[in-house]
Amino acid sequence: QVQLVESGGGLVQPGGSLRLSCAASGSTFSIYAMGWYRQAPGKQRELVARIFGGDTKYADSVKGRFTISRDNSKNMNMVYLQMNSLKLEDTAVYYCNGEATSGGYGMDYWGKGTLVTVSS
């Protein structure tokens, strides 16, 4: 089992920045990719950014503004999302995701989410 806990959400003005953090614990050795998703009111959950090894993938709407990174050093298993030049439409609950394998099966783990509100 893997547990994911997000932090760093909050209220920010348009053009501002936030850094989200996700701490993974448990069977983290089974995780091969991590990512951030978001869900705005009335909309489906969507991929924001994903990191797999040294490769990253971003939604078109956040390219050039958001950066995903991962820290596996010194018994830490963290993933971050640096969000710059925030827009009103970035308002959403942001979820940390971990993709893992267990017994040959693929597993998806989710955090409970952290709310990001962009408002003037």
mmCIF file of C-alpha atoms in Angstrom:
data_model
loop_
_atom_site.group_PDB
_atom_site.id
_atom_site.type_symbol
_atom_site.label_atom_id
_atom_site.label_comp_id
_atom_site.label_asym_id
_atom_site.label_seq_id
_atom_site.Cartn_x
_atom_site.Cartn_y
_atom_site.Cartn_z
ATOM 1 C CA GLN A 1 0.000 0.000 0.000
ATOM 2 C CA VAL A 2 1.016 3.544 -0.678
ATOM 3 C CA GLN A 3 -0.214 6.637 1.109
ATOM 4 C CA LEU A 4 -0.065 10.054 -0.520
ATOM 5 C CA VAL A 5 -0.536 13.324 1.341
ATOM 6 C CA GLU A 6 -0.693 16.663 -0.449
ATOM 7 C CA SER A 7 0.028 20.084 0.978
ATOM 8 C CA GLY A 8 0.615 23.618 -0.195
ATOM 9 C CA GLY A 9 -2.749 24.635 -1.579
ATOM 10 C CA GLY A 10 -4.350 27.939 -0.776
ATOM 11 C CA LEU A 11 -5.636 31.236 -2.079
ATOM 12 C CA VAL A 12 -3.495 33.179 -4.515
ATOM 13 C CA GLN A 13 -4.037 36.133 -6.806
ATOM 14 C CA PRO A 14 -3.834 35.806 -10.586
ATOM 15 C CA GLY A 15 -0.209 35.888 -11.665
ATOM 16 C CA GLY A 16 0.966 34.501 -8.364
ATOM 17 C CA SER A 17 2.768 31.277 -7.519
ATOM 18 C CA LEU A 18 2.234 28.242 -5.329
ATOM 19 C CA ARG A 19 4.218 25.104 -4.692
ATOM 20 C CA LEU A 20 2.352 21.904 -4.012
ATOM 21 C CA SER A 21 4.022 19.016 -2.233
ATOM 22 C CA CYS A 22 3.100 15.359 -2.053
ATOM 23 C CA ALA A 23 4.640 12.988 0.458
ATOM 24 C CA ALA A 24 4.515 9.304 -0.340
ATOM 25 C CA SER A 25 4.850 6.617 2.320
ATOM 26 C CA GLY A 26 4.395 2.883 2.559
ATOM 27 C CA SER A 27 5.472 0.639 -0.312
ATOM 28 C CA THR A 28 7.013 3.507 -2.247
ATOM 29 C CA PHE A 29 9.495 1.171 -3.938
ATOM 30 C CA SER A 30 6.620 0.005 -6.115
ATOM 31 C CA ILE A 31 5.979 3.484 -7.535
ATOM 32 C CA TYR A 32 7.284 4.017 -11.057
ATOM 33 C CA ALA A 33 5.571 7.290 -11.930
ATOM 34 C CA MET A 34 3.941 10.144 -10.075
ATOM 35 C CA GLY A 35 1.738 12.955 -11.178
ATOM 36 C CA TRP A 36 -0.646 15.737 -10.373
ATOM 37 C CA TYR A 37 -4.253 15.853 -11.478
ATOM 38 C CA ARG A 38 -6.881 18.488 -10.852
ATOM 39 C CA GLN A 39 -10.625 18.701 -10.778
ATOM 40 C CA ALA A 40 -12.476 21.963 -11.093
ATOM 41 C CA PRO A 41 -16.121 22.311 -10.032
ATOM 42 C CA GLY A 42 -18.406 20.653 -12.551
ATOM 43 C CA LYS A 43 -15.509 19.256 -14.574
ATOM 44 C CA GLN A 44 -13.773 15.925 -14.901
ATOM 45 C CA ARG A 45 -10.463 15.208 -13.275
ATOM 46 C CA GLU A 46 -7.614 15.958 -15.669
ATOM 47 C CA LEU A 47 -3.906 15.283 -15.821
ATOM 48 C CA VAL A 48 -1.796 18.333 -15.020
ATOM 49 C CA ALA A 49 1.708 16.877 -14.994
ATOM 50 C CA ARG A 50 3.408 13.503 -14.759
ATOM 51 C CA ILE A 51 6.960 12.435 -14.077
ATOM 52 C CA PHE A 52 8.346 9.030 -15.061
ATOM 53 C CA GLY A 53 12.044 8.572 -14.541
ATOM 54 C CA GLY A 54 13.599 11.608 -16.141
ATOM 55 C CA ASP A 55 10.660 12.304 -18.407
ATOM 56 C CA THR A 56 7.916 14.797 -17.739
ATOM 57 C CA LYS A 57 4.578 15.421 -19.373
ATOM 58 C CA TYR A 58 2.334 18.448 -19.021
ATOM 59 C CA ALA A 59 -1.150 19.429 -20.005
ATOM 60 C CA ASP A 60 -1.065 22.027 -22.770
ATOM 61 C CA SER A 61 -2.839 24.496 -20.504
ATOM 62 C CA VAL A 62 0.031 24.553 -17.988
ATOM 63 C CA LYS A 63 3.110 24.154 -20.198
ATOM 64 C CA GLY A 64 5.656 26.841 -19.476
ATOM 65 C CA ARG A 65 3.980 27.761 -16.183
ATOM 66 C CA PHE A 66 4.050 24.584 -14.067
ATOM 67 C CA THR A 67 7.004 22.370 -13.235
ATOM 68 C CA ILE A 68 6.850 18.898 -11.727
ATOM 69 C CA SER A 69 9.788 17.451 -9.836
ATOM 70 C CA ARG A 70 10.504 14.441 -7.680
ATOM 71 C CA ASP A 71 12.868 13.897 -4.754
ATOM 72 C CA ASN A 72 13.761 10.339 -3.831
ATOM 73 C CA SER A 73 16.849 11.184 -1.808
ATOM 74 C CA LYS A 74 17.562 10.205 1.801
ATOM 75 C CA ASN A 75 14.481 8.072 2.393
ATOM 76 C CA MET A 76 12.247 10.810 1.068
ATOM 77 C CA ASN A 77 9.692 10.202 -1.580
ATOM 78 C CA MET A 78 8.275 13.555 -2.562
ATOM 79 C CA VAL A 79 6.795 15.043 -5.675
ATOM 80 C CA TYR A 80 6.326 18.759 -6.163
ATOM 81 C CA LEU A 81 4.368 20.984 -8.470
ATOM 82 C CA GLN A 82 5.676 24.510 -8.850
ATOM 83 C CA MET A 83 2.888 26.655 -10.261
ATOM 84 C CA ASN A 84 3.720 30.094 -11.637
ATOM 85 C CA SER A 85 1.680 32.710 -13.454
ATOM 86 C CA LEU A 86 -1.488 31.253 -12.024
ATOM 87 C CA LYS A 87 -4.749 31.953 -13.798
ATOM 88 C CA LEU A 88 -8.340 31.968 -12.627
ATOM 89 C CA GLU A 89 -8.913 28.759 -14.552
ATOM 90 C CA ASP A 90 -6.266 26.970 -12.496
ATOM 91 C CA THR A 91 -8.689 26.944 -9.574
ATOM 92 C CA ALA A 92 -9.312 23.317 -8.658
ATOM 93 C CA VAL A 93 -8.650 20.570 -6.187
ATOM 94 C CA TYR A 94 -5.229 19.165 -6.994
ATOM 95 C CA TYR A 95 -4.600 15.466 -6.423
ATOM 96 C CA CYS A 96 -1.337 13.621 -6.168
ATOM 97 C CA ASN A 97 -1.200 10.333 -8.047
ATOM 98 C CA GLY A 98 1.198 7.431 -7.821
ATOM 99 C CA GLU A 99 1.385 4.669 -10.405
ATOM 100 C CA ALA A 100 2.769 1.433 -9.001
ATOM 101 C CA THR A 101 3.044 -2.245 -9.668
ATOM 102 C CA SER A 102 2.143 -4.938 -7.186
ATOM 103 C CA GLY A 103 2.290 -8.637 -7.945
ATOM 104 C CA GLY A 104 2.408 -7.870 -11.630
ATOM 105 C CA TYR A 105 -0.693 -5.689 -11.502
ATOM 106 C CA GLY A 106 -0.847 -1.960 -12.040
ATOM 107 C CA MET A 107 -2.073 0.135 -9.123
ATOM 108 C CA ASP A 108 -3.167 3.740 -8.936
ATOM 109 C CA TYR A 109 -2.892 5.576 -5.636
ATOM 110 C CA TRP A 110 -4.434 8.945 -4.838
ATOM 111 C CA GLY A 111 -4.135 11.562 -2.183
ATOM 112 C CA LYS A 112 -7.163 13.343 -0.758
ATOM 113 C CA GLY A 113 -6.410 16.539 -2.613
ATOM 114 C CA THR A 114 -5.500 20.112 -1.825
ATOM 115 C CA LEU A 115 -7.549 23.108 -2.914
ATOM 116 C CA VAL A 116 -5.997 25.825 -5.032
ATOM 117 C CA THR A 117 -8.065 28.957 -5.451
ATOM 118 C CA VAL A 118 -6.932 31.680 -7.827
ATOM 119 C CA SER A 119 -8.910 34.828 -7.225
ATOM 120 C CA SER A 120 -8.473 38.570 -7.077
#
